[in-house]
GROMACS .gro file of N, CA and C in nm:
model
  447
    1UNK      N    1  19.480   3.289  15.051
    1UNK     CA    2  19.421   3.335  15.126
    1UNK      C    3  19.258   3.389  15.096
    2UNK      N    4  19.186   3.297  15.166
    2UNK     CA    5  19.058   3.329  15.133
    2UNK      C    6  18.970   3.470  15.236
    3UNK      N    7  18.924   3.551  15.164
    3UNK     CA    8  18.854   3.662  15.214
    3UNK      C    9  18.715   3.715  15.196
    4UNK      N   10  18.664   3.726  15.297
    4UNK     CA   11  18.496   3.760  15.288
    4UNK      C   12  18.486   3.910  15.278
    5UNK      N   13  18.431   3.952  15.180
    5UNK     CA   14  18.424   4.089  15.154
    5UNK      C   15  18.304   4.144  15.205
    6UNK      N   16  18.293   4.287  15.253
    6UNK     CA   17  18.175   4.328  15.314
    6UNK      C   18  18.176   4.499  15.271
    7UNK      N   19  18.067   4.543  15.295
    7UNK     CA   20  18.037   4.671  15.251
    7UNK      C   21  17.969   4.764  15.366
    8UNK      N   22  18.037   4.893  15.340
    8UNK     CA   23  17.992   4.991  15.451
    8UNK      C   24  17.936   5.113  15.395
    9UNK      N   25  17.866   5.184  15.461
    9UNK     CA   26  17.792   5.304  15.398
    9UNK      C   27  17.882   5.439  15.490
   10UNK      N   28  17.941   5.528  15.411
   10UNK     CA   29  18.021   5.622  15.466
   10UNK      C   30  17.919   5.783  15.387
   11UNK      N   31  17.899   5.860  15.474
   11UNK     CA   32  17.863   5.981  15.417
   11UNK      C   33  17.943   6.083  15.481
   12UNK      N   34  17.975   6.168  15.384
   12UNK     CA   35  18.047   6.294  15.399
   12UNK      C   36  17.974   6.390  15.453
   13UNK      N   37  17.957   6.445  15.578
   13UNK     CA   38  17.851   6.548  15.592
   13UNK      C   39  17.888   6.679  15.534
   14UNK      N   40  17.786   6.763  15.546
   14UNK     CA   41  17.789   6.892  15.476
   14UNK      C   42  17.908   6.968  15.519
   15UNK      N   43  17.978   6.974  15.626
   15UNK     CA   44  18.089   7.062  15.672
   15UNK      C   45  18.211   6.985  15.612
   16UNK      N   46  18.215   6.859  15.585
   16UNK     CA   47  18.307   6.795  15.509
   16UNK      C   48  18.332   6.835  15.341
   17UNK      N   49  18.191   6.846  15.299
   17UNK     CA   50  18.187   6.917  15.165
   17UNK      C   51  18.236   7.051  15.155
   18UNK      N   52  18.176   7.130  15.244
   18UNK     CA   53  18.236   7.274  15.242
   18UNK      C   54  18.388   7.303  15.293
   19UNK      N   55  18.427   7.209  15.335
   19UNK     CA   56  18.599   7.217  15.386
   19UNK      C   57  18.664   7.170  15.237
   20UNK      N   58  18.573   7.098  15.155
   20UNK     CA   59  18.658   7.050  15.002
   20UNK      C   60  18.724   6.938  15.074
   21UNK      N   61  18.691   6.816  15.140
   21UNK     CA   62  18.757   6.713  15.190
   21UNK      C   63  18.735   6.583  15.136
   22UNK      N   64  18.621   6.601  15.023
   22UNK     CA   65  18.579   6.483  14.978
   22UNK      C   66  18.689   6.414  14.920
   23UNK      N   67  18.755   6.457  14.815
   23UNK     CA   68  18.872   6.394  14.746
   23UNK      C   69  18.973   6.332  14.857
   24UNK      N   70  18.991   6.390  14.961
   24UNK     CA   71  19.114   6.359  15.057
   24UNK      C   72  19.044   6.219  15.119
   25UNK      N   73  18.902   6.224  15.153
   25UNK     CA   74  18.849   6.119  15.219
   25UNK      C   75  18.852   6.013  15.160
   26UNK      N   76  18.835   6.021  15.030
   26UNK     CA   77  18.785   5.905  14.943
   26UNK      C   78  18.955   5.853  14.903
   27UNK      N   79  19.030   5.951  14.902
   27UNK     CA   80  19.179   5.898  14.872
   27UNK      C   81  19.224   5.791  14.994
   28UNK      N   82  19.178   5.840  15.117
   28UNK     CA   83  19.226   5.775  15.227
   28UNK      C   84  19.178   5.626  15.202
   29UNK      N   85  19.031   5.613  15.170
   29UNK     CA   86  18.976   5.490  15.156
   29UNK      C   87  19.031   5.395  15.064
   30UNK      N   88  19.071   5.452  14.925
   30UNK     CA   89  19.133   5.398  14.829
   30UNK      C   90  19.284   5.357  14.858
   31UNK      N   91  19.345   5.438  14.943
   31UNK     CA   92  19.476   5.405  14.965
   31UNK      C   93  19.464   5.280  15.068
   32UNK      N   94  19.380   5.258  15.134
   32UNK     CA   95  19.379   5.145  15.250
   32UNK      C   96  19.339   5.019  15.154
   33UNK      N   97  19.308   5.037  15.031
   33UNK     CA   98  19.255   4.927  14.951
   33UNK      C   99  19.134   4.873  14.929
   34UNK      N  100  19.019   4.980  14.983
   34UNK     CA  101  18.884   4.935  14.965
   34UNK      C  102  18.838   4.991  14.837
   35UNK      N  103  18.730   4.913  14.791
   35UNK     CA  104  18.684   4.937  14.652
   35UNK      C  105  18.551   5.027  14.666
   36UNK      N  106  18.537   5.149  14.591
   36UNK     CA  107  18.449   5.213  14.580
   36UNK      C  108  18.343   5.168  14.480
   37UNK      N  109  18.207   5.132  14.543
   37UNK     CA  110  18.107   5.058  14.465
   37UNK      C  111  18.000   5.134  14.443
   38UNK      N  112  17.990   5.253  14.518
   38UNK     CA  113  17.869   5.330  14.481
   38UNK      C  114  17.873   5.491  14.534
   39UNK      N  115  17.848   5.602  14.481
   39UNK     CA  116  17.840   5.712  14.546
   39UNK      C  117  17.760   5.807  14.506
   40UNK      N  118  17.723   5.898  14.544
   40UNK     CA  119  17.566   5.983  14.524
   40UNK      C  120  17.655   6.117  14.574
   41UNK      N  121  17.593   6.212  14.499
   41UNK     CA  122  17.612   6.369  14.552
   41UNK      C  123  17.477   6.429  14.559
   42UNK      N  124  17.424   6.441  14.658
   42UNK     CA  125  17.269   6.465  14.668
   42UNK      C  126  17.254   6.575  14.778
   43UNK      N  127  17.126   6.654  14.791
   43UNK     CA  128  17.054   6.703  14.889
   43UNK      C  129  16.948   6.589  14.922
   44UNK      N  130  17.003   6.524  15.054
   44UNK     CA  131  16.900   6.409  15.110
   44UNK      C  132  16.749   6.489  15.161
   45UNK      N  133  16.668   6.440  15.113
   45UNK     CA  134  16.526   6.475  15.178
   45UNK      C  135  16.511   6.472  15.328
   46UNK      N  136  16.404   6.545  15.396
   46UNK     CA  137  16.418   6.542  15.523
   46UNK      C  138  16.357   6.403  15.563
   47UNK      N  139  16.275   6.341  15.492
   47UNK     CA  140  16.201   6.206  15.520
   47UNK      C  141  16.308   6.106  15.537
   48UNK      N  142  16.406   6.096  15.399
   48UNK     CA  143  16.512   6.015  15.430
   48UNK      C  144  16.612   6.028  15.528
   49UNK      N  145  16.651   6.158  15.585
   49UNK     CA  146  16.710   6.180  15.691
   49UNK      C  147  16.663   6.124  15.831
   50UNK      N  148  16.528   6.152  15.846
   50UNK     CA  149  16.450   6.115  15.963
   50UNK      C  150  16.467   5.950  15.988
   51UNK      N  151  16.447   5.899  15.861
   51UNK     CA  152  16.440   5.739  15.857
   51UNK      C  153  16.590   5.689  15.883
   52UNK      N  154  16.687   5.743  15.850
   52UNK     CA  155  16.785   5.726  15.879
   52UNK      C  156  16.880   5.732  16.003
   53UNK      N  157  16.820   5.866  16.062
   53UNK     CA  158  16.873   5.886  16.214
   53UNK      C  159  16.739   5.855  16.304
   54UNK      N  160  16.668   5.754  16.271
   54UNK     CA  161  16.543   5.740  16.370
   54UNK      C  162  16.566   5.703  16.519
   55UNK      N  163  16.695   5.624  16.526
   55UNK     CA  164  16.727   5.577  16.661
   55UNK      C  165  16.770   5.714  16.741
   56UNK      N  166  16.792   5.819  16.680
   56UNK     CA  167  16.819   5.949  16.768
   56UNK      C  168  16.714   6.037  16.777
   57UNK      N  169  16.600   6.017  16.746
   57UNK     CA  170  16.460   6.112  16.734
   57UNK      C  171  16.428   6.164  16.858
   58UNK      N  172  16.480   6.092  16.956
   58UNK     CA  173  16.421   6.157  17.083
   58UNK      C  174  16.548   6.216  17.154
   59UNK      N  175  16.661   6.239  17.096
   59UNK     CA  176  16.768   6.314  17.149
   59UNK      C  177  16.754   6.487  17.109
   60UNK      N  178  16.797   6.563  17.194
   60UNK     CA  179  16.794   6.719  17.200
   60UNK      C  180  16.847   6.741  17.075
   61UNK      N  181  16.953   6.694  17.025
   61UNK     CA  182  17.006   6.751  16.918
   61UNK      C  183  16.929   6.710  16.748
   62UNK      N  184  16.828   6.655  16.782
   62UNK     CA  185  16.801   6.569  16.630
   62UNK      C  186  16.740   6.660  16.538
   63UNK      N  187  16.655   6.762  16.569
   63UNK     CA  188  16.623   6.873  16.475
   63UNK      C  189  16.730   6.918  16.416
   64UNK      N  190  16.822   6.964  16.499
   64UNK     CA  191  16.954   7.045  16.431
   64UNK      C  192  17.051   6.938  16.324
   65UNK      N  193  17.034   6.813  16.380
   65UNK     CA  194  17.101   6.692  16.296
   65UNK      C  195  17.038   6.690  16.171
   66UNK      N  196  16.917   6.660  16.154
   66UNK     CA  197  16.816   6.661  16.051
   66UNK      C  198  16.836   6.798  15.934
   67UNK      N  199  16.848   6.926  15.996
   67UNK     CA  200  16.865   7.036  15.931
   67UNK      C  201  17.025   7.021  15.874
   68UNK      N  202  17.122   7.017  15.964
   68UNK     CA  203  17.257   7.005  15.911
   68UNK      C  204  17.261   6.909  15.816
   69UNK      N  205  17.209   6.811  15.780
   69UNK     CA  206  17.236   6.695  15.707
   69UNK      C  207  17.173   6.695  15.582
   70UNK      N  208  17.100   6.817  15.549
   70UNK     CA  209  17.019   6.836  15.429
   70UNK      C  210  17.098   6.820  15.286
   71UNK      N  211  17.246   6.827  15.285
   71UNK     CA  212  17.333   6.794  15.193
   71UNK      C  213  17.446   6.726  15.201
   72UNK      N  214  17.519   6.672  15.110
   72UNK     CA  215  17.647   6.608  15.125
   72UNK      C  216  17.654   6.465  15.064
   73UNK      N  217  17.758   6.450  14.974
   73UNK     CA  218  17.769   6.300  14.911
   73UNK      C  219  17.772   6.182  14.990
   74UNK      N  220  17.721   6.067  14.970
   74UNK     CA  221  17.719   5.966  15.025
   74UNK      C  222  17.784   5.845  14.947
   75UNK      N  223  17.860   5.745  15.007
   75UNK     CA  224  17.950   5.654  14.921
   75UNK      C  225  17.939   5.519  14.989
   76UNK      N  226  17.955   5.421  14.939
   76UNK     CA  227  17.966   5.264  14.967
   76UNK      C  228  18.095   5.233  14.919
   77UNK      N  229  18.156   5.176  15.015
   77UNK     CA  230  18.286   5.092  14.989
   77UNK      C  231  18.276   4.944  15.044
   78UNK      N  232  18.368   4.861  14.972
   78UNK     CA  233  18.388   4.718  14.987
   78UNK      C  234  18.515   4.678  15.037
   79UNK      N  235  18.519   4.583  15.112
   79UNK     CA  236  18.628   4.532  15.110
   79UNK      C  237  18.648   4.434  15.236
   80UNK      N  238  18.757   4.376  15.283
   80UNK     CA  239  18.788   4.295  15.413
   80UNK      C  240  18.770   4.379  15.534
   81UNK      N  241  18.699   4.345  15.624
   81UNK     CA  242  18.683   4.406  15.756
   81UNK      C  243  18.636   4.564  15.727
   82UNK      N  244  18.581   4.613  15.614
   82UNK     CA  245  18.560   4.756  15.592
   82UNK      C  246  18.484   4.837  15.697
   83UNK      N  247  18.402   4.767  15.773
   83UNK     CA  248  18.331   4.834  15.855
   83UNK      C  249  18.392   4.859  15.978
   84UNK      N  250  18.456   4.750  16.046
   84UNK     CA  251  18.565   4.800  16.163
   84UNK      C  252  18.679   4.886  16.117
   85UNK      N  253  18.750   4.868  16.024
   85UNK     CA  254  18.826   4.950  15.983
   85UNK      C  255  18.810   5.084  15.918
   86UNK      N  256  18.691   5.107  15.896
   86UNK     CA  257  18.648   5.244  15.830
   86UNK      C  258  18.617   5.300  15.965
   87UNK      N  259  18.550   5.259  16.058
   87UNK     CA  260  18.518   5.312  16.179
   87UNK      C  261  18.658   5.373  16.249
   88UNK      N  262  18.763   5.284  16.240
   88UNK     CA  263  18.883   5.313  16.291
   88UNK      C  264  18.940   5.447  16.203
   89UNK      N  265  18.943   5.421  16.089
   89UNK     CA  266  19.000   5.544  15.986
   89UNK      C  267  18.927   5.694  16.018
   90UNK      N  268  18.783   5.670  16.048
   90UNK     CA  269  18.715   5.797  16.084
   90UNK      C  270  18.752   5.840  16.228
   91UNK      N  271  18.789   5.768  16.296
   91UNK     CA  272  18.816   5.808  16.443
   91UNK      C  273  18.676   5.834  16.533
   92UNK      N  274  18.709   5.893  16.661
   92UNK     CA  275  18.598   5.900  16.747
   92UNK      C  276  18.502   5.984  16.692
   93UNK      N  277  18.370   5.966  16.750
   93UNK     CA  278  18.278   6.049  16.705
   93UNK      C  279  18.310   6.221  16.770
   94UNK      N  280  18.339   6.212  16.889
   94UNK     CA  281  18.396   6.345  16.926
   94UNK      C  282  18.527   6.369  16.870
   95UNK      N  283  18.554   6.447  16.799
   95UNK     CA  284  18.712   6.474  16.745
   95UNK      C  285  18.817   6.517  16.835
   96UNK      N  286  18.788   6.557  16.949
   96UNK     CA  287  18.886   6.570  17.069
   96UNK      C  288  18.929   6.452  17.128
   97UNK      N  289  18.864   6.337  17.107
   97UNK     CA  290  18.925   6.219  17.148
   97UNK      C  291  18.975   6.116  17.016
   98UNK      N  292  18.977   6.181  16.917
   98UNK     CA  293  19.041   6.107  16.785
   98UNK      C  294  19.153   6.138  16.771
   99UNK      N  295  19.227   6.034  16.731
   99UNK     CA  296  19.383   6.041  16.717
   99UNK      C  297  19.420   6.122  16.584
  100UNK      N  298  19.534   6.171  16.597
  100UNK     CA  299  19.600   6.222  16.468
  100UNK      C  300  19.609   6.098  16.357
  101UNK      N  301  19.588   6.138  16.239
  101UNK     CA  302  19.613   6.043  16.155
  101UNK      C  303  19.458   5.965  16.108
  102UNK      N  304  19.353   5.980  16.211
  102UNK     CA  305  19.217   5.961  16.175
  102UNK      C  306  19.165   6.068  16.094
  103UNK      N  307  19.056   6.032  16.016
  103UNK     CA  308  18.974   6.178  15.957
  103UNK      C  309  18.936   6.281  16.056
  104UNK      N  310  18.861   6.228  16.159
  104UNK     CA  311  18.792   6.331  16.243
  104UNK      C  312  18.928   6.397  16.330
  105UNK      N  313  19.040   6.327  16.363
  105UNK     CA  314  19.149   6.359  16.445
  105UNK      C  315  19.245   6.464  16.348
  106UNK      N  316  19.228   6.445  16.217
  106UNK     CA  317  19.316   6.525  16.132
  106UNK      C  318  19.212   6.664  16.083
  107UNK      N  319  19.076   6.637  16.067
  107UNK     CA  320  18.999   6.769  16.004
  107UNK      C  321  18.903   6.829  16.098
  108UNK      N  322  18.883   6.765  16.218
  108UNK     CA  323  18.747   6.806  16.282
  108UNK      C  324  18.784   6.899  16.407
  109UNK      N  325  18.695   6.970  16.464
  109UNK     CA  326  18.720   7.048  16.582
  109UNK      C  327  18.610   7.018  16.683
  110UNK      N  328  18.496   6.975  16.655
  110UNK     CA  329  18.384   6.975  16.745
  110UNK      C  330  18.286   6.846  16.704
  111UNK      N  331  18.220   6.811  16.805
  111UNK     CA  332  18.117   6.689  16.778
  111UNK      C  333  18.005   6.719  16.689
  112UNK      N  334  17.966   6.838  16.711
  112UNK     CA  335  17.834   6.871  16.612
  112UNK      C  336  17.874   6.911  16.478
  113UNK      N  337  17.994   6.887  16.435
  113UNK     CA  338  18.037   6.931  16.317
  113UNK      C  339  18.170   6.829  16.270
  114UNK      N  340  18.103   6.688  16.272
  114UNK     CA  341  18.237   6.606  16.272
  114UNK      C  342  18.259   6.516  16.128
  115UNK      N  343  18.233   6.606  16.032
  115UNK     CA  344  18.244   6.573  15.877
  115UNK      C  345  18.191   6.435  15.805
  116UNK      N  346  18.201   6.348  15.894
  116UNK     CA  347  18.161   6.193  15.843
  116UNK      C  348  18.073   6.113  15.919
  117UNK      N  349  17.983   6.020  15.879
  117UNK     CA  350  17.944   5.892  15.915
  117UNK      C  351  17.982   5.795  15.851
  118UNK      N  352  17.973   5.694  15.939
  118UNK     CA  353  18.039   5.549  15.919
  118UNK      C  354  17.933   5.439  15.971
  119UNK      N  355  17.885   5.337  15.893
  119UNK     CA  356  17.799   5.242  15.966
  119UNK      C  357  17.893   5.194  16.084
  120UNK      N  358  17.833   5.135  16.189
  120UNK     CA  359  17.887   5.087  16.319
  120UNK      C  360  17.886   4.939  16.293
  121UNK      N  361  17.817   4.878  16.201
  121UNK     CA  362  17.792   4.700  16.206
  121UNK      C  363  17.772   4.682  16.060
  122UNK      N  364  17.825   4.560  16.052
  122UNK     CA  365  17.761   4.531  15.919
  122UNK      C  366  17.627   4.524  15.877
  123UNK      N  367  17.543   4.488  15.979
  123UNK     CA  368  17.399   4.494  15.962
  123UNK      C  369  17.344   4.631  15.952
  124UNK      N  370  17.393   4.716  16.026
  124UNK     CA  371  17.343   4.852  15.998
  124UNK      C  372  17.417   4.909  15.842
  125UNK      N  373  17.540   4.862  15.821
  125UNK     CA  374  17.552   4.892  15.704
  125UNK      C  375  17.473   4.849  15.579
  126UNK      N  376  17.434   4.735  15.576
  126UNK     CA  377  17.330   4.690  15.494
  126UNK      C  378  17.192   4.773  15.483
  127UNK      N  379  17.156   4.803  15.616
  127UNK     CA  380  17.036   4.882  15.634
  127UNK      C  381  17.061   5.022  15.576
  128UNK      N  382  17.175   5.074  15.595
  128UNK     CA  383  17.167   5.204  15.560
  128UNK      C  384  17.203   5.211  15.379
  129UNK      N  385  17.282   5.135  15.354
  129UNK     CA  386  17.310   5.139  15.195
  129UNK      C  387  17.173   5.095  15.127
  130UNK      N  388  17.074   5.003  15.189
  130UNK     CA  389  16.966   4.997  15.086
  130UNK      C  390  16.850   5.098  15.122
  131UNK      N  391  16.911   5.200  15.248
  131UNK     CA  392  16.796   5.317  15.255
  131UNK      C  393  16.831   5.396  15.151
  132UNK      N  394  16.964   5.424  15.119
  132UNK     CA  395  17.033   5.530  15.032
  132UNK      C  396  17.024   5.479  14.892
  133UNK      N  397  17.064   5.368  14.847
  133UNK     CA  398  17.108   5.317  14.726
  133UNK      C  399  17.009   5.208  14.689
  134UNK      N  400  16.970   5.212  14.554
  134UNK     CA  401  16.903   5.093  14.505
  134UNK      C  402  16.987   4.984  14.456
  135UNK      N  403  16.959   4.887  14.426
  135UNK     CA  404  17.068   4.762  14.400
  135UNK      C  405  17.128   4.809  14.249
  136UNK      N  406  17.045   4.861  14.191
  136UNK     CA  407  17.118   4.909  14.058
  136UNK      C  408  17.226   5.008  14.048
  137UNK      N  409  17.221   5.068  14.162
  137UNK     CA  410  17.296   5.194  14.200
  137UNK      C  411  17.451   5.119  14.238
  138UNK      N  412  17.464   4.996  14.283
  138UNK     CA  413  17.588   4.942  14.333
  138UNK      C  414  17.641   4.858  14.228
  139UNK      N  415  17.775   4.924  14.196
  139UNK     CA  416  17.853   4.852  14.109
  139UNK      C  417  17.941   4.725  14.140
  140UNK      N  418  17.928   4.618  14.056
  140UNK     CA  419  17.975   4.503  14.058
  140UNK      C  420  18.104   4.498  13.960
  141UNK      N  421  18.237   4.483  14.010
  141UNK     CA  422  18.326   4.495  13.924
  141UNK      C  423  18.436   4.413  14.028
  142UNK      N  424  18.560   4.355  13.939
  142UNK     CA  425  18.697   4.326  14.004
  142UNK      C  426  18.771   4.415  13.966
  143UNK      N  427  18.833   4.479  14.094
  143UNK     CA  428  18.977   4.569  14.055
  143UNK      C  429  19.074   4.501  14.019
  144UNK      N  430  19.141   4.560  13.931
  144UNK     CA  431  19.292   4.481  13.902
  144UNK      C  432  19.375   4.467  13.994
  145UNK      N  433  19.364   4.560  14.118
  145UNK     CA  434  19.442   4.544  14.236
  145UNK      C  435  19.381   4.446  14.321
  146UNK      N  436  19.289   4.373  14.304
  146UNK     CA  437  19.228   4.299  14.401
  146UNK      C  438  19.312   4.175  14.455
  147UNK      N  439  19.400   4.108  14.368
  147UNK     CA  440  19.477   3.998  14.422
  147UNK      C  441  19.583   4.028  14.474
  148UNK      N  442  19.634   4.189  14.474
  148UNK     CA  443  19.740   4.204  14.532
  148UNK      C  444  19.703   4.282  14.692
  149UNK      N  445  19.593   4.308  14.693
  149UNK     CA  446  19.537   4.393  14.816
  149UNK      C  447  19.485   4.289  14.907
   0.00000   0.00000   0.00000
């Protein structure tokens, strides 16, 4: 069975870090069979966040979003249909619309603090990964479980 692997950008937002959910979120992606290929724990600069959220710059919550996102880890996952599957695993943007079993359905209570961001398309994933990571920071390796997953 041939499969085409893709990558997605996932950012655990500051509330997810403060609630101690980083390990649980990583575990969910690993248990799904996705391969972790890059991770940073950093305080993002205001300029980086403004570039990342440029499509939201005219929204009333933009300034608060930039302030809120000033810290938190970001990761890159690789695997078959990881963008679409990752979005399903995250749940809806508004946690009240998220099903139990999703990250937001299990851990979130309000849309303004929904603990996690995930790329919404393969193209946006590539853009976001290139914004946050250099090519040298993306690790290439073959997992021993690759042939089984």
